[in-house]
mmCIF file of C-alpha atoms and ligand atoms in Angstrom:
data_model
loop_
_atom_site.group_PDB
_atom_site.id
_atom_site.type_symbol
_atom_site.label_atom_id
_atom_site.label_comp_id
_atom_site.label_asym_id
_atom_site.label_seq_id
_atom_site.Cartn_x
_atom_site.Cartn_y
_atom_site.Cartn_z
ATOM 1 C CA MET A 17 49.179 9.830 -9.636
ATOM 2 C CA ALA A 18 49.842 9.570 -12.692
ATOM 3 C CA ASN A 19 46.990 10.801 -15.347
ATOM 4 C CA SER A 20 46.594 9.166 -18.376
ATOM 5 C CA LYS A 21 45.315 10.213 -22.047
ATOM 6 C CA TYR A 22 42.237 7.943 -21.076
ATOM 7 C CA GLU A 23 41.374 9.999 -18.141
ATOM 8 C CA TYR A 24 39.454 12.525 -19.893
ATOM 9 C CA VAL A 25 36.094 10.661 -20.471
ATOM 10 C CA LYS A 26 35.646 11.102 -16.829
ATOM 11 C CA ALA A 27 34.333 14.576 -17.760
ATOM 12 C CA PHE A 28 31.651 12.735 -19.213
ATOM 13 C CA GLU A 29 29.763 11.312 -16.188
ATOM 14 C CA GLN A 30 26.987 12.983 -14.975
ATOM 15 C CA ASP A 31 26.203 14.024 -11.822
ATOM 16 C CA ASP A 32 23.601 12.612 -9.971
ATOM 17 C CA THR A 33 23.919 13.674 -6.324
ATOM 18 C CA LEU A 34 20.121 13.925 -4.935
ATOM 19 C CA LEU A 35 19.191 16.985 -2.914
ATOM 20 C CA PRO A 36 20.435 17.615 0.609
ATOM 21 C CA ASN A 37 18.103 17.406 3.472
ATOM 22 C CA THR A 38 15.239 15.518 1.842
ATOM 23 C CA TRP A 39 13.706 12.103 1.890
ATOM 24 C CA ILE A 40 14.804 9.752 -0.510
ATOM 25 C CA VAL A 41 12.377 7.315 -1.804
ATOM 26 C CA VAL A 42 13.364 4.335 -3.881
ATOM 27 C CA ARG A 43 10.402 2.602 -5.507
ATOM 28 C CA ILE A 44 11.029 -0.349 -7.507
ATOM 29 C CA ASP A 45 8.617 -2.414 -9.546
ATOM 30 C CA GLY A 46 8.580 -5.558 -11.175
ATOM 31 C CA ARG A 47 9.038 -5.710 -14.921
ATOM 32 C CA GLY A 48 6.643 -7.732 -16.509
ATOM 33 C CA PHE A 49 5.204 -9.210 -13.574
ATOM 34 C CA HIS A 50 1.919 -9.752 -15.522
ATOM 35 C CA LYS A 51 3.034 -12.427 -17.418
ATOM 36 C CA LEU A 52 5.484 -13.480 -14.619
ATOM 37 C CA SER A 53 2.424 -14.277 -12.441
ATOM 38 C CA ASP A 54 0.866 -15.934 -15.084
ATOM 39 C CA ARG A 55 3.820 -17.996 -15.807
ATOM 40 C CA TYR A 56 4.274 -19.262 -12.256
ATOM 41 C CA ALA A 57 0.760 -19.632 -11.817
ATOM 42 C CA PHE A 58 0.444 -16.684 -9.123
ATOM 43 C CA GLU A 59 -3.227 -17.318 -7.353
ATOM 44 C CA LYS A 60 -5.583 -14.255 -8.422
ATOM 45 C CA PRO A 61 -6.187 -11.375 -7.292
ATOM 46 C CA ASN A 62 -3.657 -12.088 -4.653
ATOM 47 C CA ASP A 63 -0.766 -15.067 -3.923
ATOM 48 C CA ARG A 64 -0.001 -15.131 -0.313
ATOM 49 C CA ARG A 65 3.143 -16.865 -0.858
ATOM 50 C CA ALA A 66 4.261 -13.911 -3.486
ATOM 51 C CA LEU A 67 3.263 -11.250 -1.220
ATOM 52 C CA ASP A 68 5.356 -12.930 1.294
ATOM 53 C CA LEU A 69 8.272 -13.332 -1.044
ATOM 54 C CA MET A 70 8.614 -9.365 -1.891
ATOM 55 C CA ASN A 71 7.942 -8.671 2.237
ATOM 56 C CA ALA A 72 11.157 -11.489 2.631
ATOM 57 C CA ALA A 73 13.112 -9.483 0.354
ATOM 58 C CA ALA A 74 12.401 -6.263 1.762
ATOM 59 C CA VAL A 75 13.503 -7.190 5.116
ATOM 60 C CA GLU A 76 16.990 -8.578 3.511
ATOM 61 C CA VAL A 77 17.475 -5.010 2.256
ATOM 62 C CA LEU A 78 16.625 -3.050 5.391
ATOM 63 C CA LYS A 79 19.080 -5.556 7.281
ATOM 64 C CA ASP A 80 21.723 -4.542 4.678
ATOM 65 C CA LEU A 81 21.241 -1.011 4.646
ATOM 66 C CA PRO A 82 20.601 0.391 7.870
ATOM 67 C CA GLU A 83 20.192 4.107 6.531
ATOM 68 C CA LEU A 84 16.716 2.808 5.590
ATOM 69 C CA VAL A 85 13.826 4.074 7.773
ATOM 70 C CA VAL A 86 11.113 2.353 6.368
ATOM 71 C CA ALA A 87 9.343 0.554 3.343
ATOM 72 C CA TYR A 88 5.572 0.136 1.662
ATOM 73 C CA GLY A 89 4.930 -2.936 -0.126
ATOM 74 C CA VAL A 90 2.033 -3.732 -2.497
ATOM 75 C CA SER A 91 1.584 -6.240 -5.276
ATOM 76 C CA ASP A 92 4.920 -5.832 -7.158
ATOM 77 C CA GLU A 93 6.050 -2.648 -5.615
ATOM 78 C CA PHE A 94 8.405 -1.695 -3.210
ATOM 79 C CA SER A 95 8.795 1.509 -1.708
ATOM 80 C CA PHE A 96 12.280 2.320 0.151
ATOM 81 C CA VAL A 97 12.711 5.482 2.128
ATOM 82 C CA PHE A 98 15.942 7.087 3.229
ATOM 83 C CA HIS A 99 16.047 9.686 6.248
ATOM 84 C CA PRO A 100 16.864 13.363 4.936
ATOM 85 C CA SER A 101 20.521 13.202 6.842
ATOM 86 C CA CYS A 102 21.152 10.282 4.689
ATOM 87 C CA GLU A 103 24.512 10.245 3.412
ATOM 88 C CA LEU A 104 24.932 7.232 2.343
ATOM 89 C CA PHE A 105 27.028 7.024 -1.420
ATOM 90 C CA GLU A 106 26.679 10.958 -1.201
ATOM 91 C CA ARG A 107 23.254 10.376 -2.075
ATOM 92 C CA ARG A 108 24.082 9.747 -5.596
ATOM 93 C CA SER A 109 20.704 8.661 -6.929
ATOM 94 C CA GLY A 110 22.230 5.753 -9.128
ATOM 95 C CA LYS A 111 24.225 4.194 -6.792
ATOM 96 C CA LEU A 112 21.048 4.168 -4.400
ATOM 97 C CA VAL A 113 18.698 3.161 -6.735
ATOM 98 C CA THR A 114 21.049 0.146 -8.412
ATOM 99 C CA THR A 115 22.555 -1.543 -5.045
ATOM 100 C CA ILE A 116 18.183 -1.372 -3.781
ATOM 101 C CA VAL A 117 17.612 -3.111 -6.768
ATOM 102 C CA SER A 118 19.943 -5.455 -7.177
ATOM 103 C CA THR A 119 19.769 -6.794 -3.628
ATOM 104 C CA PHE A 120 16.371 -6.956 -3.594
ATOM 105 C CA THR A 121 16.944 -8.867 -6.516
ATOM 106 C CA ALA A 122 19.544 -11.002 -5.099
ATOM 107 C CA HIS A 123 17.301 -11.802 -1.857
ATOM 108 C CA TYR A 124 14.155 -12.286 -4.041
ATOM 109 C CA ILE A 125 15.589 -15.002 -6.346
ATOM 110 C CA TYR A 126 17.913 -16.259 -3.720
ATOM 111 C CA LEU A 127 14.375 -17.293 -1.491
ATOM 112 C CA TRP A 128 11.890 -17.838 -4.486
ATOM 113 C CA PRO A 129 12.304 -21.807 -3.717
ATOM 114 C CA SER A 130 11.288 -21.490 0.271
ATOM 115 C CA TYR A 131 8.085 -19.778 -0.923
ATOM 116 C CA PHE A 132 7.329 -21.678 -4.480
ATOM 117 C CA PRO A 133 8.895 -24.849 -3.622
ATOM 118 C CA SER A 134 7.004 -26.685 -6.827
ATOM 119 C CA THR A 135 7.724 -24.103 -9.536
ATOM 120 C CA PRO A 136 11.181 -23.365 -9.986
ATOM 121 C CA LEU A 137 12.221 -20.472 -12.105
ATOM 122 C CA GLN A 138 13.155 -21.336 -15.778
ATOM 123 C CA PRO A 139 14.186 -18.559 -17.519
ATOM 124 C CA PRO A 140 13.388 -16.950 -19.973
ATOM 125 C CA SER A 141 10.864 -15.428 -17.158
ATOM 126 C CA LEU A 142 12.926 -14.752 -14.224
ATOM 127 C CA PRO A 143 11.772 -11.727 -12.282
ATOM 128 C CA SER A 144 13.719 -8.815 -12.305
ATOM 129 C CA PHE A 145 13.220 -5.023 -11.354
ATOM 130 C CA ASP A 146 13.207 -1.168 -11.855
ATOM 131 C CA GLY A 147 13.402 1.364 -10.045
ATOM 132 C CA ARG A 148 14.192 5.360 -9.333
ATOM 133 C CA ALA A 149 14.498 8.109 -7.031
ATOM 134 C CA VAL A 150 12.203 10.776 -6.011
ATOM 135 C CA VAL A 151 13.164 13.138 -3.378
ATOM 136 C CA TYR A 152 10.407 15.084 -0.650
ATOM 137 C CA PRO A 153 11.361 18.099 0.922
ATOM 138 C CA THR A 154 8.954 18.098 4.089
ATOM 139 C CA SER A 155 7.299 15.046 6.250
ATOM 140 C CA ARG A 156 4.453 15.901 5.299
ATOM 141 C CA ASN A 157 4.964 15.309 1.588
ATOM 142 C CA LEU A 158 6.608 11.797 2.702
ATOM 143 C CA ARG A 159 3.968 10.916 4.345
ATOM 144 C CA ASP A 160 1.301 11.847 1.461
ATOM 145 C CA TYR A 161 3.582 9.820 -1.033
ATOM 146 C CA MET A 162 3.336 6.702 1.549
ATOM 147 C CA SER A 163 -0.651 7.387 1.797
ATOM 148 C CA TRP A 164 -1.016 7.712 -2.068
ATOM 149 C CA ARG A 165 0.732 4.377 -2.610
ATOM 150 C CA GLN A 166 -1.465 2.711 0.776
ATOM 151 C CA VAL A 167 -4.467 4.423 -1.180
ATOM 152 C CA ASP A 168 -3.424 2.529 -4.796
ATOM 153 C CA CYS A 169 -3.452 -0.666 -2.622
ATOM 154 C CA HIS A 170 -6.800 -0.325 -1.572
ATOM 155 C CA ILE A 171 -8.595 0.865 -4.991
ATOM 156 C CA ASN A 172 -6.851 -1.933 -6.797
ATOM 157 C CA ASN A 173 -7.606 -4.346 -4.251
ATOM 158 C CA LEU A 174 -11.319 -3.479 -3.946
ATOM 159 C CA TYR A 175 -11.477 -3.604 -7.836
ATOM 160 C CA ASN A 176 -9.430 -6.750 -8.215
ATOM 161 C CA THR A 177 -11.656 -8.841 -5.349
ATOM 162 C CA THR A 178 -14.561 -7.974 -6.786
ATOM 163 C CA PHE A 179 -13.329 -8.498 -10.691
ATOM 164 C CA TRP A 180 -11.852 -11.938 -10.118
ATOM 165 C CA MET A 181 -15.301 -13.196 -7.969
ATOM 166 C CA MET A 182 -16.837 -12.104 -10.848
ATOM 167 C CA VAL A 183 -14.934 -14.052 -12.860
ATOM 168 C CA LEU A 184 -13.970 -17.090 -10.643
ATOM 169 C CA ARG A 185 -17.046 -17.487 -8.634
ATOM 170 C CA GLY A 186 -19.691 -15.742 -10.870
ATOM 171 C CA GLY A 187 -18.793 -17.363 -14.047
ATOM 172 C CA MET A 188 -18.700 -14.392 -16.012
ATOM 173 C CA ARG A 189 -15.820 -13.698 -19.188
ATOM 174 C CA ASN A 190 -12.921 -10.857 -18.421
ATOM 175 C CA THR A 191 -14.725 -8.559 -20.898
ATOM 176 C CA GLU A 192 -18.012 -9.067 -19.123
ATOM 177 C CA ALA A 193 -16.858 -8.594 -15.759
ATOM 178 C CA GLU A 194 -14.489 -5.169 -16.518
ATOM 179 C CA GLU A 195 -17.902 -3.734 -18.289
ATOM 180 C CA ALA A 196 -19.709 -4.768 -15.528
ATOM 181 C CA LEU A 197 -17.251 -2.709 -12.916
ATOM 182 C CA LYS A 198 -17.021 0.258 -15.732
ATOM 183 C CA GLY A 199 -17.780 3.266 -13.369
ATOM 184 C CA THR A 200 -18.762 1.411 -10.299
ATOM 185 C CA VAL A 201 -17.901 3.462 -7.141
ATOM 186 C CA SER A 202 -16.640 1.639 -4.091
ATOM 187 C CA SER A 203 -19.561 1.170 -2.159
ATOM 188 C CA ASP A 204 -21.068 -0.842 -5.263
ATOM 189 C CA LYS A 205 -17.893 -2.975 -5.489
ATOM 190 C CA ASN A 206 -18.872 -3.823 -1.519
ATOM 191 C CA GLU A 207 -22.185 -4.382 -2.213
ATOM 192 C CA ILE A 208 -21.774 -6.938 -4.972
ATOM 193 C CA LEU A 209 -18.905 -9.067 -3.129
ATOM 194 C CA PHE A 210 -21.721 -8.904 -0.037
ATOM 195 C CA LYS A 211 -24.955 -9.508 -2.273
ATOM 196 C CA ARG A 212 -23.625 -11.719 -4.788
ATOM 197 C CA PHE A 213 -20.765 -13.547 -3.125
ATOM 198 C CA GLY A 214 -21.531 -13.181 0.677
ATOM 199 C CA ILE A 215 -17.995 -11.390 0.904
ATOM 200 C CA ASN A 216 -17.941 -8.785 3.662
ATOM 201 C CA TYR A 217 -15.020 -6.801 2.530
ATOM 202 C CA ASN A 218 -13.990 -5.617 5.602
ATOM 203 C CA ASN A 219 -13.121 -9.153 6.615
ATOM 204 C CA GLU A 220 -10.688 -9.708 3.695
ATOM 205 C CA GLU A 221 -7.145 -9.734 4.872
ATOM 206 C CA GLU A 222 -5.091 -6.695 6.345
ATOM 207 C CA ILE A 223 -2.256 -7.937 4.135
ATOM 208 C CA TYR A 224 -4.694 -7.374 1.092
ATOM 209 C CA LYS A 225 -6.634 -4.506 2.055
ATOM 210 C CA LYS A 226 -3.206 -2.724 3.326
ATOM 211 C CA GLY A 227 -0.011 -3.782 1.835
ATOM 212 C CA SER A 228 3.238 -4.311 4.196
ATOM 213 C CA VAL A 229 5.239 -1.912 6.119
ATOM 214 C CA VAL A 230 8.163 -2.570 6.933
ATOM 215 C CA PHE A 231 10.137 -1.024 9.876
ATOM 216 C CA ARG A 232 12.773 -1.708 12.560
ATOM 217 C CA GLN A 233 10.527 -2.139 15.626
ATOM 218 C CA TYR A 234 11.674 -0.315 19.136
ATOM 219 C CA GLN A 235 9.468 -0.012 21.940
ATOM 220 C CA LEU A 236 6.370 1.473 20.922
ATOM 221 C CA GLU A 237 5.214 4.440 22.630
ATOM 222 C CA GLU A 238 1.518 5.465 23.613
ATOM 223 C CA LYS A 239 -0.390 7.848 21.434
ATOM 224 C CA LYS A 240 0.531 11.196 22.576
ATOM 225 C CA THR A 241 -2.845 13.368 23.777
ATOM 226 C CA GLY A 242 -2.727 17.236 23.780
ATOM 227 C CA GLY A 243 -1.100 19.680 22.206
ATOM 228 C CA THR A 244 2.901 19.196 22.065
ATOM 229 C CA ASP A 245 5.212 21.350 19.518
ATOM 230 C CA GLN A 246 4.789 18.591 17.039
ATOM 231 C CA ASP A 247 2.595 18.960 13.820
ATOM 232 C CA ALA A 248 0.205 16.077 13.064
ATOM 233 C CA THR A 249 3.416 14.982 10.540
ATOM 234 C CA GLY A 250 5.720 14.397 14.178
ATOM 235 C CA GLU A 251 7.598 17.160 11.741
ATOM 236 C CA GLN A 252 9.642 19.471 14.649
ATOM 237 C CA ASP A 253 9.896 23.016 14.516
ATOM 238 C CA THR A 254 13.484 22.516 13.817
ATOM 239 C CA PRO A 255 13.220 19.581 11.510
ATOM 240 C CA ALA A 256 15.455 16.577 12.503
ATOM 241 C CA SER A 257 17.026 16.614 9.326
ATOM 242 C CA GLN A 258 18.536 19.938 9.810
ATOM 243 C CA GLU A 259 20.312 18.694 12.827
ATOM 244 C CA LYS A 260 23.549 17.839 11.594
ATOM 245 C CA LEU A 261 24.415 14.203 13.485
ATOM 246 C CA SER A 262 27.989 14.236 14.103
ATOM 247 C CA LYS A 263 29.776 11.053 12.654
ATOM 248 C CA THR A 264 30.156 9.120 16.068
ATOM 249 C CA GLN A 265 26.709 9.515 16.518
ATOM 250 C CA GLN A 266 25.684 8.471 12.954
ATOM 251 C CA GLU A 267 28.326 5.390 13.752
ATOM 252 C CA LYS A 268 25.945 5.040 17.230
ATOM 253 C CA PHE A 269 22.910 5.200 15.474
ATOM 254 C CA LYS A 270 24.103 2.619 12.746
ATOM 255 C CA LYS A 271 24.795 -0.022 15.190
ATOM 256 C CA LEU A 272 21.920 0.270 17.332
ATOM 257 C CA ARG A 273 19.750 0.143 14.090
ATOM 258 C CA ARG A 274 21.608 -3.061 13.009
ATOM 259 C CA LYS A 275 20.228 -4.591 16.709
ATOM 260 C CA ALA A 276 16.591 -3.718 16.068
ATOM 261 C CA GLN A 277 14.282 -6.356 14.626
ATOM 262 C CA VAL A 278 13.219 -5.462 11.341
ATOM 263 C CA VAL A 279 8.960 -6.252 11.426
ATOM 264 C CA VAL A 280 6.697 -6.244 8.477
ATOM 265 C CA GLU A 281 2.889 -5.042 9.641
ATOM 266 C CA HIS A 282 0.032 -4.375 7.618
ATOM 267 C CA VAL A 283 -1.189 -1.713 9.153
ATOM 268 C CA ASP A 284 -2.989 1.817 8.171
ATOM 269 C CA ILE A 285 0.202 4.463 7.680
ATOM 270 C CA ILE A 286 -2.544 7.291 6.561
ATOM 271 C CA LYS A 287 -3.680 8.372 9.896
ATOM 272 C CA ASP A 288 -1.233 9.775 12.410
ATOM 273 C CA GLU A 289 -1.371 7.359 14.857
ATOM 274 C CA PHE A 290 1.273 4.222 13.082
ATOM 275 C CA TRP A 291 3.600 7.764 12.836
ATOM 276 C CA GLU A 292 3.176 8.651 16.309
ATOM 277 C CA ARG A 293 3.792 5.630 18.337
ATOM 278 C CA ARG A 294 7.034 4.974 16.220
ATOM 279 C CA PRO A 295 8.499 8.589 16.221
ATOM 280 C CA TRP A 296 11.984 6.920 15.533
ATOM 281 C CA ILE A 297 10.911 6.515 12.252
ATOM 282 C CA LEU A 298 10.291 10.380 11.229
ATOM 283 C CA SER A 299 12.825 11.828 13.416
ATOM 284 C CA GLY A 300 15.707 9.389 12.071
ATOM 285 C CA ARG A 301 16.722 8.443 15.400
ATOM 286 C CA VAL A 302 16.395 5.381 17.408
ATOM 287 C CA GLY A 303 14.045 4.038 19.887
ATOM 288 C CA LYS A 304 14.522 2.078 22.921
ATOM 289 C CA LEU A 305 14.848 -1.310 22.352
ATOM 290 C CA PRO A 306 12.332 -3.844 23.956
ATOM 291 C CA THR A 307 14.808 -4.963 26.743
ATOM 292 C CA GLU A 308 16.069 -1.741 27.475
ATOM 293 C CA ALA A 309 14.595 -0.070 31.026
HETATM 294 P P1 DGT B 422 5.959 -3.375 -15.417
HETATM 295 O O1 DGT B 422 5.946 -3.281 -13.945
HETATM 296 O O2 DGT B 422 5.364 -2.506 -16.764
HETATM 297 O O3 DGT B 422 7.000 -3.714 -16.729
HETATM 298 O O4 DGT B 422 4.365 -4.246 -16.085
HETATM 299 P P2 DGT B 422 4.025 -5.272 -15.119
HETATM 300 O O5 DGT B 422 2.988 -6.626 -15.688
HETATM 301 O O6 DGT B 422 4.543 -5.751 -13.927
HETATM 302 O O7 DGT B 422 2.444 -4.247 -14.436
HETATM 303 P P3 DGT B 422 2.207 -3.530 -12.757
HETATM 304 O O8 DGT B 422 3.444 -3.574 -12.703
HETATM 305 O O9 DGT B 422 1.138 -2.298 -13.160
HETATM 306 O O10 DGT B 422 1.060 -4.529 -12.288
HETATM 307 C C1 DGT B 422 1.458 -5.513 -11.549
HETATM 308 C C2 DGT B 422 1.303 -7.295 -12.202
HETATM 309 O O11 DGT B 422 1.549 -7.894 -11.438
HETATM 310 C C3 DGT B 422 -0.324 -6.984 -12.373
HETATM 311 O O12 DGT B 422 -0.802 -7.373 -13.918
HETATM 312 C C4 DGT B 422 -0.327 -8.248 -11.627
HETATM 313 C C5 DGT B 422 0.696 -8.999 -11.262
HETATM 314 N N1 DGT B 422 0.505 -9.593 -9.945
HETATM 315 C C6 DGT B 422 1.331 -9.163 -8.159
HETATM 316 N N2 DGT B 422 1.222 -9.498 -7.715
HETATM 317 C C7 DGT B 422 -0.362 -10.763 -7.819
HETATM 318 C C8 DGT B 422 -0.586 -11.568 -6.942
HETATM 319 O O13 DGT B 422 -0.645 -11.375 -5.874
HETATM 320 N N3 DGT B 422 -1.169 -12.415 -7.988
HETATM 321 C C9 DGT B 422 -1.638 -12.191 -9.200
HETATM 322 N N4 DGT B 422 -2.155 -13.325 -9.489
HETATM 323 N N5 DGT B 422 -1.057 -11.223 -9.737
HETATM 324 C C10 DGT B 422 0.159 -10.709 -9.157
HETATM 325 MG MG1 MG B 423 5.279 -4.332 -12.156
HETATM 326 MG MG1 MG B 424 3.449 -2.574 -10.225
#
């Protein structure tokens, strides 16, 4: 191949390959969604249409990228998880992040009219997302990351639910409600909701309290009881990430992943049960399709 005199510029490119054998989390977040949610009159504190739209776009991203094993969404953010064995784009951070951000944004905008038929998108207020990739070395770290996001969802939702009740139903000014909630703990907010507004927070919709988990569905496995060689994180003595899969095995898994249905659930991902019943997520393998024996 002939080299042009300009080719030296390639040497300026920086390597951004992510550490091998680690979980890759790409978190995207809506840019200026505070303003966007006002512009398109999202309901407060939660707009079901907005959350369903986020989830629908995330489902399309998982369908597009079979290498993704799970995703978790809350508010205007979504975390997409690649398994340690993932070799997509030679694990180059820039390629992974930009592909996820643009695929997500494309679907979000394409699907917008189905969720907001009476408020079409109009420049200059158009949805866009930023994104970053972070690697985590162990399944425990990954699960702690996911737990962190779900705890954040709970804390913010309890606060927002109480705040907007005080404003919308209690007639308080924003600043008054903010002041009144300063220094309160969860039980105080639960009490305000119950005593002043007759709301039992436990009965609020799961999607608001727990956020949304997106993953490929196979046959659920029974919760394991008794001792196994797995610890609470589902991590085995030899992490699956270190067993190199052959190219043919990888291709086979990819095909099976494309066959599986991508589902959205609003469940606890902090406790072990979610991960134990869906071992294919942490193992990076595939489960049994519902029709298989
Ligand atoms: P950023 O991310 O730094 O560009 O700025 P924002 O404005 O996107 O802030 P962020 O991501 O910290 O917070 C998300 C904003 O999106 C927050 O102000 C509330 C808004 N939002 C998200 N989901 C809903 C919803 O369902 N209803 C309403 N009313 N607002 C929502
Ligand atoms: Mg944002
Ligand atoms: Mg956000």
